[in-house]
Structures are given as C-alpha cells and as structure tokens.
XYZ file of C-alpha atoms in Angstrom:
72
model
C 6.368 -10.516 13.657
C 6.482 -8.336 17.757
C 4.059 -11.610 18.492
C 5.806 -14.443 16.797
C 2.885 -15.599 14.469
C 2.581 -14.809 11.216
C -0.609 -12.198 10.035
C -3.015 -15.642 8.888
C -2.032 -17.040 12.513
C -2.685 -14.438 14.525
C -6.092 -14.127 12.918
C -6.958 -17.433 13.775
C -6.600 -17.116 16.983
C -8.518 -13.768 17.433
C -10.993 -15.303 15.531
C -11.087 -18.316 18.277
C -11.741 -15.307 20.718
C -7.728 -14.744 21.508
C -6.759 -11.177 22.280
C -3.838 -10.059 20.663
C -2.619 -9.480 24.704
C -3.077 -13.118 24.732
C -1.495 -14.120 21.835
C 2.264 -12.894 22.622
C 2.559 -14.138 25.674
C 2.274 -17.183 24.752
C 5.046 -16.113 22.595
C 6.795 -15.583 24.541
C 5.748 -11.752 24.282
C 4.322 -9.350 26.551
C 1.380 -6.406 25.451
C 4.039 -3.809 26.283
C 6.306 -5.512 23.411
C 3.258 -4.996 20.991
C 2.552 -1.616 21.760
C 6.560 -0.795 20.892
C 6.612 -2.729 17.751
C 3.363 -0.999 16.976
C 4.214 2.529 18.231
C 7.758 2.117 16.087
C 6.404 1.181 12.471
C 3.741 3.980 13.283
C 6.184 5.879 14.377
C 8.654 5.515 10.872
C 5.659 5.607 8.117
C 5.041 9.103 10.062
C 8.595 9.790 10.108
C 8.491 8.779 5.623
C 5.113 10.888 5.722
C 6.183 13.845 6.611
C 10.135 13.641 4.738
C 8.513 13.079 1.574
C 5.700 16.291 2.402
C 8.649 18.623 2.855
C 10.371 17.034 -0.092
C 7.359 18.030 -2.822
C 6.692 13.638 -3.121
C 2.635 13.712 -3.323
C 1.597 10.183 -1.992
C 1.136 8.647 -5.674
C 4.497 9.350 -7.051
C 5.564 7.198 -4.056
C 3.365 4.476 -5.616
C 6.201 2.311 -7.142
C 3.340 1.113 -9.481
C 3.113 4.423 -10.584
C 5.863 5.911 -13.500
C 6.702 9.244 -13.493
C 4.806 12.188 -15.855
C 7.853 12.885 -18.038
C 8.520 16.511 -17.616
C 7.881 16.476 -13.824
C-alpha cells in the first residue's frame, strides 16, 4: 500500500488513535505520498468509468460475476 502497511494494520493504528499521516510517516512515507496514491487511484477509477460509459457499458455489466444476457 501507499503507506507501507496492510488495511488491517492501518485500521488497528487508527483505532489506537493515530492519523493516516502519522502511520505513513512511521513507515517512511509522507502525507503527500498518501494523497498522491489516493488521487491516482481515484483518477484511474474515474477514467475507467468514463470509458465504460462512452462505450455503452453499464456498471452491472462490468461485474464479472454477472454473465451477459443472450443477445445483449
């Protein structure tokens, strides 16, 4: 992860009263590293959603557990 810990480890640290920035710094990262990673992930997700929309793909069609309907 961007912070250098697992999601479970981060959850434990936050429950103990630490901020995400504090956990990041303790693991050799900066708050800006965390922000940059969040923005990059959000941007990639948004780009994919826009691409899907332009191509006529509906959100339920991108769920790999749902088979496409016959003739669709």
